[in-house]
Amino acid sequence: NQVLEMFDHAYSNYMEHAYPADELMPLTCRGRVRGQEPSRGDVDDALGKFSLTLIDTLDTLVVLNKTKEFEEAVKKVIKDVNLDNDIVVSVFETNIRVLGGLLGGHSVAIMLKEKGEYMQWYNGELLHMAKELGYKLLPAFNTTSGLPYPRVNLKFGVRHPEARTGTETDTCTACAGTLILEFAALSRFTGTSIFEEYARKALDFIWEKRQRSSNLVGVTINIHTGDWVRKDSGVGAGIDSYYEYLLKAYVLLGDDSFLERFNTHYDAIMRYISQPPLLLDVHIHKPMLNARTWMDSLLAFFPGLQVLKGDIRPAIETHEMLYQVIKKHNFLPEAFTTDFRVHWAQHPLRPEFAESTYFLYKATGDPYYLEVGKTLIENLNKYARVPCGFAAMKDVRTGSHEDRMDSFFLAEMFKYLYLLFADKEDMIFDIEDYIFTTEAHLLPLWLSTTNQTVSKKNTSTEYTELDDSNFDWTCPNTQILFPNDPMFAQSIREPLKNVVDKSCPRGISRVEDSLGSGPKPPLRARDFMASNPEHLEILKKMGVSLIHLKDGRVQLVQHAVQAASSLDAEDGLRFMQEMIELSSQQQKEQQLPPRAVQIVSHPFFGRVVLTAGPAQFGMDLSKHKAGTRGFVATIKPYNGCSEITNPEAVKEKIALMQRGQCMFAEKARNIQKAGAIGGIVIDDNEGSSSDTAPLFQMAGDGKNTDDITIPMLFLFNKEGNIILDAIREYEAVEVLLSDKAKDRATIFKGKMIPNYIIDSNLEMENMDQKSSENDSHKANSEEASSESQDAGAVSEEPGGGGESSAVGDPAPLSPASTDSASVPMADQDPCASGPAGAGAPEPACTPGDSQPQEQSTQTEASSKAHWDRKVQPMESILADWNEDIEAFEMMEKDEL
């Protein structure tokens, strides 16, 4: 029932606020129409102005027993959807989402019609649309290899003067190898063999071009020559569904050649890529060599495919590892490292992990996987749910949102979650009669015996003889897999229970332990200071020389023969080992994750989350989960470099100050002395933003900073202006400083809901009327509100240009050696470019690594002179949230 309610929330908001647009933008409660929103690059290739989300959701409606809604949706698709648009779309995405959605809808429509209650009027209209779309995709296959172009114009095809596509030379393996189910089903449904023939030809070509010694395929391939462009191989993005479709093509079509190919590839995957519980990319020519040290979230589908294969043990292991990552971050980051740190922090509500959870539960019957499903549901409701649907996570570390709800969320996530918890009597048809496509669309298994127009055996291809009895299991049976042992799955999971936590960095105390009870060196690495003449003399005695580099760092080199004695040489060796260990540890400590500044006062109530840089001193917010909450106040002098002259305004508040003219630690001490409970430093570099700048960390002043006990955060100029603008508009602005954004239930837990929250409807209506007096104001306000809800969002200024909006590109900074890190420039704020010494805070387990930037519209933060002639962002937020604010009346009863 909870899954049904969540689906209704997402689906009804799409239909109300977005349809007939392709997707819903849940933060701004409007549809995403390609060409009317800033381009997001390749992501937008899925949008074709064909009501993508509705088509993708058709068979989900039937699985969830919403037959009346399904009938209405089919009528809308038939009546409203136009497939003849002059627009360039992804062949891969259009195939799995639109063609697959139409075929899945047709499959369940004819099933309902046969049952005699619903769809009695249906006469194959969805299939006719699918056939029309199939013909529009065929021009992409006009290559000598048979591999399709990655994009096609729905109206003009490929290489037509008006097509604006057809010049590409590369495509991904999954893009060319994930066609056979939909194209074969279209041929079997219609009796037109050309679709299946084209898809088979593409698969045959990829198989022939596999690397023969490793039996692996690369990520991207030249569609004209067949040369591998990217020669790394894995089971994640770029390859994933190629393997999936080989096995499922055997299940659906009964062609043994597909199973033989899959088994050959699977043997190579388990030999080279699988490093339980990890799945790591390798080079196809040197498969013993890892190609990268991180994994992407798309590989979460693989345990489910292993269940279909019948190889349960590694499926349980990988799934459990992924679940531990989810428990740590609430969602699966787009990419994470082998030691389970965040590599790319986004999470677009992908369903692959839910898919594998469903298949593992079906295979094992272990109620543990029901608990996993409950965790997914709770996290979606707690962290992703917004008034107009569910919003993708922009950064799993801070909890900031992105204004997108992809069609696959409705097509797959709710389908798998519902099936996970549904009993047989909850279903109006037997799900076992269908196979899921990679987009979870349903194709009936009876297609295997219908309109077989292609020979079943490719006699020209040789297959490797595989010495593994597991490959004989074409129909897995739980009686064989789990003989009289209901604890089988638990026994496999148990060793992986703490695999993620155990990988977190530990303190440097292990350095001391490693030294055992032997003689201690006279100088410890953690005590060494390059400016101490006595320390330099000890180094010289141990045969360690100090080399000053041009960039200000120092390099330590030991020559044992130059030591005063063999004992001193041994001490020098220990010192160098300590220094290497300390330097390595402090590198990890440097890579603190971003923090969050959340505006919680009226009229924001926690909806605006700003990405903030951490400090290497003061309160460690990762250890104080409640964070620090208080009203903000601007200090005098604004730079905070001398005694605060307005302490009465700062006491018990969070102080705002400008960067520059003195050390960060000095600012912190001055505001702490004035009675502030926290501080926010705003960058003085006009226009700077976390969207375009690396994650900034405030270092200490080279001295002991243990006296600083309040939290300090850094905001770039654009993010800082969000708070400054709010102060100008509302005066009393309350914020929450925390390690990550809190849901509103947590923010208001135990607090009476203020009357102004409940009574604000009237005020908001007045604001809305005021806003509607000026049409241009209103239009720009809507854009501004969409940005204000994202981390690092900035209000939209009329005439502003588009820039990227994300959590920056927080690449790890290369640390300098320990001595130079404590000697910052006297007249500048030190950025965290090296170890901060022994006083550095304990490392968080998820330090920020680099991540790709998402594109959205925003403008330069305005100065005070511009404020009066630009749209007030708060006003626009009020207008956008007019309907939703009523929900706060029910806050105490709302389980969210």
PDB file of N, CA, C and O in Angstrom, residues 701-723:
ATOM      1  N   ASP A 701      45.656  28.133  11.121  1.00  0.00           N
ATOM      2  CA  ASP A 701      46.684  29.168  10.964  1.00  0.00           C
ATOM      3  C   ASP A 701      48.068  28.654  11.318  1.00  0.00           C
ATOM      4  O   ASP A 701      48.982  29.436  11.583  1.00  0.00           O
ATOM      5  N   GLY A 702      48.234  27.336  11.343  1.00  0.00           N
ATOM      6  CA  GLY A 702      49.528  26.769  11.674  1.00  0.00           C
ATOM      7  C   GLY A 702      49.759  26.633  13.161  1.00  0.00           C
ATOM      8  O   GLY A 702      50.787  26.127  13.590  1.00  0.00           O
ATOM      9  N   LYS A 703      48.797  27.083  13.952  1.00  0.00           N
ATOM     10  CA  LYS A 703      48.897  26.969  15.400  1.00  0.00           C
ATOM     11  C   LYS A 703      47.856  25.970  15.893  1.00  0.00           C
ATOM     12  O   LYS A 703      47.049  25.460  15.139  1.00  0.00           O
ATOM     13  N   ASN A 704      47.857  25.740  17.178  1.00  0.00           N
ATOM     14  CA  ASN A 704      46.847  24.869  17.766  1.00  0.00           C
ATOM     15  C   ASN A 704      45.490  25.564  17.724  1.00  0.00           C
ATOM     16  O   ASN A 704      45.343  26.689  18.208  1.00  0.00           O
ATOM     17  N   THR A 705      44.513  24.904  17.121  1.00  0.00           N
ATOM     18  CA  THR A 705      43.182  25.508  16.985  1.00  0.00           C
ATOM     19  C   THR A 705      42.157  24.819  17.879  1.00  0.00           C
ATOM     20  O   THR A 705      40.953  24.956  17.660  1.00  0.00           O
ATOM     21  N   ASP A 706      42.624  24.088  18.881  1.00  0.00           N
ATOM     22  CA  ASP A 706      41.688  23.391  19.769  1.00  0.00           C
ATOM     23  C   ASP A 706      40.795  24.359  20.535  1.00  0.00           C
ATOM     24  O   ASP A 706      39.730  23.965  21.043  1.00  0.00           O
ATOM     25  N   ASP A 707      41.202  25.633  20.646  1.00  0.00           N
ATOM     26  CA  ASP A 707      40.395  26.606  21.377  1.00  0.00           C
ATOM     27  C   ASP A 707      39.148  27.020  20.611  1.00  0.00           C
ATOM     28  O   ASP A 707      38.226  27.604  21.180  1.00  0.00           O
ATOM     29  N   ILE A 708      39.111  26.708  19.310  1.00  0.00           N
ATOM     30  CA  ILE A 708      37.930  27.061  18.496  1.00  0.00           C
ATOM     31  C   ILE A 708      36.941  25.898  18.592  1.00  0.00           C
ATOM     32  O   ILE A 708      37.220  24.778  18.148  1.00  0.00           O
ATOM     33  N   THR A 709      35.778  26.145  19.155  1.00  0.00           N
ATOM     34  CA  THR A 709      34.794  25.088  19.396  1.00  0.00           C
ATOM     35  C   THR A 709      33.517  25.248  18.594  1.00  0.00           C
ATOM     36  O   THR A 709      32.675  24.357  18.590  1.00  0.00           O
ATOM     37  N   ILE A 710      33.353  26.385  17.927  1.00  0.00           N
ATOM     38  CA  ILE A 710      32.121  26.597  17.143  1.00  0.00           C
ATOM     39  C   ILE A 710      32.337  26.086  15.719  1.00  0.00           C
ATOM     40  O   ILE A 710      33.466  26.020  15.233  1.00  0.00           O
ATOM     41  N   PRO A 711      31.256  25.732  15.018  1.00  0.00           N
ATOM     42  CA  PRO A 711      31.394  25.282  13.622  1.00  0.00           C
ATOM     43  C   PRO A 711      31.608  26.461  12.681  1.00  0.00           C
ATOM     44  O   PRO A 711      31.007  27.518  12.861  1.00  0.00           O
ATOM     45  N   MET A 712      32.450  26.257  11.690  1.00  0.00           N
ATOM     46  CA  MET A 712      32.711  27.275  10.677  1.00  0.00           C
ATOM     47  C   MET A 712      32.504  26.658   9.299  1.00  0.00           C
ATOM     48  O   MET A 712      33.015  25.560   9.020  1.00  0.00           O
ATOM     49  N   LEU A 713      31.766  27.339   8.427  1.00  0.00           N
ATOM     50  CA  LEU A 713      31.547  26.869   7.069  1.00  0.00           C
ATOM     51  C   LEU A 713      31.858  27.982   6.078  1.00  0.00           C
ATOM     52  O   LEU A 713      31.800  29.171   6.413  1.00  0.00           O
ATOM     53  N   PHE A 714      32.174  27.576   4.855  1.00  0.00           N
ATOM     54  CA  PHE A 714      32.547  28.526   3.802  1.00  0.00           C
ATOM     55  C   PHE A 714      31.525  28.467   2.674  1.00  0.00           C
ATOM     56  O   PHE A 714      31.183  27.386   2.191  1.00  0.00           O
ATOM     57  N   LEU A 715      31.018  29.620   2.264  1.00  0.00           N
ATOM     58  CA  LEU A 715      30.108  29.704   1.117  1.00  0.00           C
ATOM     59  C   LEU A 715      30.752  30.535   0.026  1.00  0.00           C
ATOM     60  O   LEU A 715      31.318  31.607   0.297  1.00  0.00           O
ATOM     61  N   PHE A 716      30.671  30.052  -1.201  1.00  0.00           N
ATOM     62  CA  PHE A 716      31.107  30.866  -2.319  1.00  0.00           C
ATOM     63  C   PHE A 716      30.168  32.067  -2.473  1.00  0.00           C
ATOM     64  O   PHE A 716      29.092  32.124  -1.870  1.00  0.00           O
ATOM     65  N   ASN A 717      30.579  33.018  -3.300  1.00  0.00           N
ATOM     66  CA  ASN A 717      29.881  34.299  -3.398  1.00  0.00           C
ATOM     67  C   ASN A 717      28.410  34.151  -3.772  1.00  0.00           C
ATOM     68  O   ASN A 717      27.532  34.767  -3.172  1.00  0.00           O
ATOM     69  N   LYS A 718      28.140  33.325  -4.753  1.00  0.00           N
ATOM     70  CA  LYS A 718      26.742  33.181  -5.203  1.00  0.00           C
ATOM     71  C   LYS A 718      25.863  32.571  -4.122  1.00  0.00           C
ATOM     72  O   LYS A 718      24.736  33.009  -3.893  1.00  0.00           O
ATOM     73  N   GLU A 719      26.365  31.520  -3.468  1.00  0.00           N
ATOM     74  CA  GLU A 719      25.583  30.904  -2.412  1.00  0.00           C
ATOM     75  C   GLU A 719      25.412  31.847  -1.220  1.00  0.00           C
ATOM     76  O   GLU A 719      24.349  31.908  -0.601  1.00  0.00           O
ATOM     77  N   GLY A 720      26.472  32.600  -0.907  1.00  0.00           N
ATOM     78  CA  GLY A 720      26.382  33.542   0.193  1.00  0.00           C
ATOM     79  C   GLY A 720      25.343  34.620  -0.048  1.00  0.00           C
ATOM     80  O   GLY A 720      24.646  35.059   0.877  1.00  0.00           O
ATOM     81  N   ASN A 721      25.217  35.032  -1.320  1.00  0.00           N
ATOM     82  CA  ASN A 721      24.240  36.065  -1.637  1.00  0.00           C
ATOM     83  C   ASN A 721      22.803  35.593  -1.463  1.00  0.00           C
ATOM     84  O   ASN A 721      21.896  36.412  -1.282  1.00  0.00           O
ATOM     85  N   ILE A 722      22.590  34.290  -1.512  1.00  0.00           N
ATOM     86  CA  ILE A 722      21.244  33.762  -1.235  1.00  0.00           C
ATOM     87  C   ILE A 722      20.827  34.153   0.183  1.00  0.00           C
ATOM     88  O   ILE A 722      19.707  34.618   0.417  1.00  0.00           O
ATOM     89  N   ILE A 723      21.739  33.970   1.141  1.00  0.00           N
ATOM     90  CA  ILE A 723      21.427  34.320   2.530  1.00  0.00           C
ATOM     91  C   ILE A 723      21.336  35.835   2.703  1.00  0.00           C
ATOM     92  O   ILE A 723      20.433  36.352   3.371  1.00  0.00           O
TER      93      ILE A 723
END
